[in-house]
Short mmCIF file of N, CA, C and O in Angstrom, two decimals:
data_model
loop_
_atom_site.label_atom_id
_atom_site.label_comp_id
_atom_site.label_asym_id
_atom_site.label_seq_id
_atom_site.Cartn_x
_atom_site.Cartn_y
_atom_site.Cartn_z
N ILE G 6 74.36 83.88 96.90
CA ILE G 6 74.87 84.51 95.70
C ILE G 6 74.27 85.91 95.54
O ILE G 6 74.96 86.84 95.20
N ALA G 7 72.99 86.04 95.81
CA ALA G 7 72.33 87.34 95.68
C ALA G 7 72.97 88.36 96.60
O ALA G 7 73.10 89.53 96.24
N LEU G 8 73.36 87.93 97.80
CA LEU G 8 74.00 88.85 98.72
C LEU G 8 75.34 89.32 98.19
O LEU G 8 75.71 90.48 98.35
N SER G 9 76.09 88.44 97.55
CA SER G 9 77.38 88.81 96.97
C SER G 9 77.20 89.84 95.87
O SER G 9 77.96 90.79 95.77
N ILE G 10 76.19 89.66 95.04
CA ILE G 10 75.93 90.61 93.97
C ILE G 10 75.52 91.95 94.55
O ILE G 10 75.98 93.01 94.12
N GLU G 11 74.69 91.91 95.58
CA GLU G 11 74.25 93.14 96.24
C GLU G 11 75.43 93.86 96.88
O GLU G 11 75.55 95.09 96.79
N LYS G 12 76.30 93.11 97.53
CA LYS G 12 77.47 93.70 98.17
C LYS G 12 78.40 94.31 97.12
O LYS G 12 78.90 95.43 97.30
N ALA G 13 78.61 93.60 96.02
CA ALA G 13 79.47 94.12 94.95
C ALA G 13 78.89 95.39 94.36
O ALA G 13 79.62 96.35 94.08
N ALA G 14 77.58 95.42 94.16
CA ALA G 14 76.94 96.62 93.62
C ALA G 14 77.09 97.79 94.58
O ALA G 14 77.37 98.92 94.17
N SER G 15 76.92 97.52 95.87
CA SER G 15 77.06 98.56 96.88
C SER G 15 78.49 99.11 96.90
O SER G 15 78.69 100.33 96.98
N GLN G 16 79.47 98.24 96.81
CA GLN G 16 80.87 98.67 96.79
C GLN G 16 81.15 99.51 95.54
O GLN G 16 81.84 100.52 95.62
N ALA G 17 80.61 99.07 94.40
CA ALA G 17 80.83 99.81 93.16
C ALA G 17 80.27 101.23 93.27
O ALA G 17 80.91 102.19 92.83
N ILE G 18 79.10 101.36 93.88
CA ILE G 18 78.51 102.68 94.06
C ILE G 18 79.41 103.54 94.96
O ILE G 18 79.63 104.72 94.69
N GLY G 19 79.94 102.94 96.01
CA GLY G 19 80.86 103.65 96.90
C GLY G 19 82.11 104.11 96.18
O GLY G 19 82.57 105.25 96.36
N TYR G 20 82.68 103.24 95.34
CA TYR G 20 83.87 103.61 94.59
C TYR G 20 83.56 104.69 93.56
O TYR G 20 84.36 105.59 93.35
N GLN G 21 82.37 104.62 92.94
CA GLN G 21 81.99 105.65 91.97
C GLN G 21 81.88 107.02 92.67
O GLN G 21 82.33 108.04 92.14
N SER G 22 81.28 107.02 93.85
CA SER G 22 81.13 108.26 94.61
C SER G 22 82.50 108.81 95.02
O SER G 22 82.77 110.00 94.88
N ALA G 23 83.36 107.94 95.52
CA ALA G 23 84.70 108.35 95.93
C ALA G 23 85.51 108.83 94.72
O ALA G 23 86.26 109.81 94.83
N LEU G 24 85.34 108.17 93.59
CA LEU G 24 86.04 108.57 92.38
C LEU G 24 85.68 110.01 92.01
O LEU G 24 86.55 110.82 91.68
N LYS G 25 84.40 110.33 92.10
CA LYS G 25 83.96 111.70 91.82
C LYS G 25 84.60 112.68 92.81
O LYS G 25 85.08 113.75 92.41
N ASP G 26 84.62 112.31 94.09
CA ASP G 26 85.21 113.19 95.11
C ASP G 26 86.69 113.44 94.86
O ASP G 26 87.17 114.57 94.97
N PHE G 27 87.43 112.37 94.53
CA PHE G 27 88.87 112.53 94.26
C PHE G 27 89.09 113.35 92.98
O PHE G 27 90.02 114.17 92.92
N THR G 28 88.25 113.15 91.98
CA THR G 28 88.35 113.95 90.75
C THR G 28 88.11 115.42 91.05
O THR G 28 88.83 116.29 90.55
N ASP G 29 87.12 115.70 91.89
CA ASP G 29 86.86 117.08 92.31
C ASP G 29 88.05 117.66 93.07
O ASP G 29 88.43 118.82 92.87
N ALA G 30 88.64 116.86 93.96
CA ALA G 30 89.79 117.33 94.74
C ALA G 30 90.96 117.67 93.82
O ALA G 30 91.65 118.67 94.03
N ILE G 31 91.17 116.87 92.79
CA ILE G 31 92.25 117.13 91.83
C ILE G 31 91.97 118.43 91.08
O ILE G 31 92.88 119.21 90.82
N SER G 32 90.71 118.65 90.74
CA SER G 32 90.34 119.89 90.04
C SER G 32 90.63 121.12 90.90
O SER G 32 91.08 122.15 90.40
N ILE G 33 90.40 121.00 92.20
CA ILE G 33 90.62 122.11 93.12
C ILE G 33 92.11 122.32 93.37
O ILE G 33 92.59 123.46 93.40
N ASN G 34 92.85 121.25 93.57
CA ASN G 34 94.27 121.35 93.89
C ASN G 34 95.03 120.23 93.17
O ASN G 34 95.28 119.18 93.76
N PRO G 35 95.41 120.46 91.92
CA PRO G 35 96.01 119.40 91.10
C PRO G 35 97.45 119.02 91.46
O PRO G 35 98.02 118.16 90.80
N VAL G 36 98.02 119.61 92.48
CA VAL G 36 99.40 119.27 92.83
C VAL G 36 99.52 118.39 94.08
O VAL G 36 100.62 118.14 94.55
N LYS G 37 98.41 117.92 94.61
CA LYS G 37 98.43 117.06 95.79
C LYS G 37 98.30 115.60 95.38
O LYS G 37 97.27 115.17 94.87
N GLY G 38 99.35 114.84 95.59
CA GLY G 38 99.41 113.46 95.14
C GLY G 38 98.40 112.53 95.78
O GLY G 38 97.96 111.57 95.16
N PHE G 39 97.99 112.81 97.02
CA PHE G 39 97.08 111.89 97.70
C PHE G 39 95.77 111.71 96.94
O PHE G 39 95.19 110.62 96.94
N ALA G 40 95.30 112.76 96.29
CA ALA G 40 94.05 112.66 95.54
C ALA G 40 94.21 111.73 94.33
O ALA G 40 93.28 111.00 93.97
N TYR G 41 95.39 111.75 93.73
CA TYR G 41 95.65 110.84 92.61
C TYR G 41 95.70 109.39 93.08
O TYR G 41 95.23 108.49 92.38
N VAL G 42 96.27 109.16 94.26
CA VAL G 42 96.30 107.81 94.81
C VAL G 42 94.88 107.31 95.05
O VAL G 42 94.52 106.19 94.69
N GLY G 43 94.05 108.15 95.66
CA GLY G 43 92.65 107.77 95.91
C GLY G 43 91.89 107.51 94.63
O GLY G 43 91.17 106.52 94.49
N LYS G 44 92.06 108.41 93.66
CA LYS G 44 91.36 108.25 92.38
C LYS G 44 91.84 106.98 91.67
O LYS G 44 91.03 106.20 91.16
N GLY G 45 93.13 106.77 91.64
CA GLY G 45 93.68 105.57 90.98
C GLY G 45 93.21 104.29 91.65
O GLY G 45 92.91 103.29 90.98
N THR G 46 93.12 104.31 92.96
CA THR G 46 92.64 103.14 93.70
C THR G 46 91.19 102.84 93.35
O THR G 46 90.82 101.68 93.12
N CYS G 47 90.37 103.87 93.29
CA CYS G 47 88.97 103.68 92.89
C CYS G 47 88.88 103.11 91.48
O CYS G 47 88.10 102.18 91.23
N GLU G 48 89.65 103.67 90.57
CA GLU G 48 89.64 103.17 89.20
C GLU G 48 90.06 101.70 89.14
O GLU G 48 89.45 100.91 88.42
N LYS G 49 91.07 101.36 89.92
CA LYS G 49 91.53 99.96 89.96
C LYS G 49 90.42 99.05 90.47
O LYS G 49 90.14 98.00 89.87
N GLU G 50 89.77 99.44 91.53
CA GLU G 50 88.70 98.63 92.10
C GLU G 50 87.50 98.50 91.17
O GLU G 50 86.78 97.52 91.20
N LEU G 51 87.31 99.52 90.33
CA LEU G 51 86.22 99.49 89.34
C LEU G 51 86.66 98.81 88.04
O LEU G 51 85.94 98.82 87.05
N LYS G 52 87.87 98.23 88.06
CA LYS G 52 88.44 97.52 86.93
C LYS G 52 88.69 98.42 85.72
O LYS G 52 88.66 97.98 84.58
N LYS G 53 88.96 99.68 85.98
CA LYS G 53 89.34 100.64 84.95
C LYS G 53 90.87 100.75 84.99
O LYS G 53 91.44 101.77 85.39
N TYR G 54 91.51 99.66 84.59
CA TYR G 54 92.94 99.52 84.81
C TYR G 54 93.79 100.54 84.04
O TYR G 54 94.74 101.08 84.60
N ASN G 55 93.46 100.79 82.79
CA ASN G 55 94.25 101.77 82.02
C ASN G 55 94.14 103.16 82.63
O ASN G 55 95.15 103.88 82.74
N GLU G 56 92.94 103.53 83.05
CA GLU G 56 92.75 104.82 83.69
C GLU G 56 93.53 104.90 85.00
O GLU G 56 94.13 105.92 85.33
N ALA G 57 93.52 103.80 85.76
CA ALA G 57 94.24 103.77 87.03
C ALA G 57 95.74 103.98 86.81
O ALA G 57 96.37 104.76 87.54
N ILE G 58 96.28 103.31 85.82
CA ILE G 58 97.71 103.47 85.52
C ILE G 58 98.02 104.93 85.17
O ILE G 58 99.00 105.50 85.67
N GLU G 59 97.18 105.53 84.34
CA GLU G 59 97.38 106.93 83.97
C GLU G 59 97.30 107.84 85.19
O GLU G 59 98.10 108.77 85.34
N THR G 60 96.34 107.58 86.06
CA THR G 60 96.16 108.42 87.25
C THR G 60 97.33 108.28 88.20
O THR G 60 97.85 109.28 88.72
N PHE G 61 97.76 107.04 88.47
CA PHE G 61 98.92 106.84 89.35
C PHE G 61 100.16 107.52 88.77
O PHE G 61 100.93 108.15 89.50
N THR G 62 100.36 107.38 87.47
CA THR G 62 101.52 108.00 86.82
C THR G 62 101.46 109.52 86.95
O THR G 62 102.47 110.16 87.27
N LYS G 63 100.30 110.09 86.73
CA LYS G 63 100.13 111.54 86.87
C LYS G 63 100.43 111.97 88.31
O LYS G 63 101.10 112.98 88.53
N GLY G 64 99.96 111.20 89.27
CA GLY G 64 100.21 111.53 90.67
C GLY G 64 101.68 111.49 91.02
O GLY G 64 102.19 112.37 91.72
N ILE G 65 102.37 110.50 90.50
CA ILE G 65 103.81 110.37 90.78
C ILE G 65 104.57 111.53 90.20
O ILE G 65 105.46 112.10 90.82
N THR G 66 104.22 111.91 88.97
CA THR G 66 104.95 113.00 88.31
C THR G 66 104.55 114.37 88.84
O THR G 66 105.30 115.33 88.70
N THR G 67 103.39 114.46 89.47
CA THR G 67 102.89 115.74 89.99
C THR G 67 103.44 116.04 91.37
O THR G 67 103.77 117.16 91.68
N ASP G 68 103.52 115.03 92.22
CA ASP G 68 103.87 115.23 93.63
C ASP G 68 104.94 114.23 94.05
O ASP G 68 104.71 113.40 94.92
N MET G 69 106.09 114.31 93.42
CA MET G 69 107.15 113.32 93.63
C MET G 69 107.58 113.18 95.08
O MET G 69 107.89 112.11 95.52
N GLY G 70 107.58 114.24 95.83
CA GLY G 70 108.12 114.20 97.18
C GLY G 70 107.18 113.72 98.25
O GLY G 70 107.60 113.43 99.36
N HIS G 71 105.90 113.58 97.95
CA HIS G 71 104.94 113.31 99.01
C HIS G 71 104.01 112.13 98.76
O HIS G 71 103.07 111.94 99.50
N ILE G 72 104.26 111.36 97.75
CA ILE G 72 103.32 110.30 97.38
C ILE G 72 103.89 108.94 97.74
O ILE G 72 105.08 108.69 97.55
N CYS G 73 103.05 108.10 98.29
CA CYS G 73 103.43 106.72 98.62
C CYS G 73 102.35 105.81 98.06
O CYS G 73 101.18 105.95 98.41
N ILE G 74 102.73 104.91 97.20
CA ILE G 74 101.76 103.95 96.63
C ILE G 74 102.06 102.57 97.16
O ILE G 74 103.15 102.15 97.23
#
């Protein structure tokens, strides 16, 4: 059980780091849908479901021609 908790904590840290990176990428170039997909996926994995929905929606409306979810 302790290993599962440790693994979950490690994954959460990885998702938090990736979330920051995708947020930074959106700040630099807010019209690229891939960054919204990455950010939304991190939010989903961190159980931030409302934020994930908002991020995916923003990505779809921002980059309609190039996004695949």
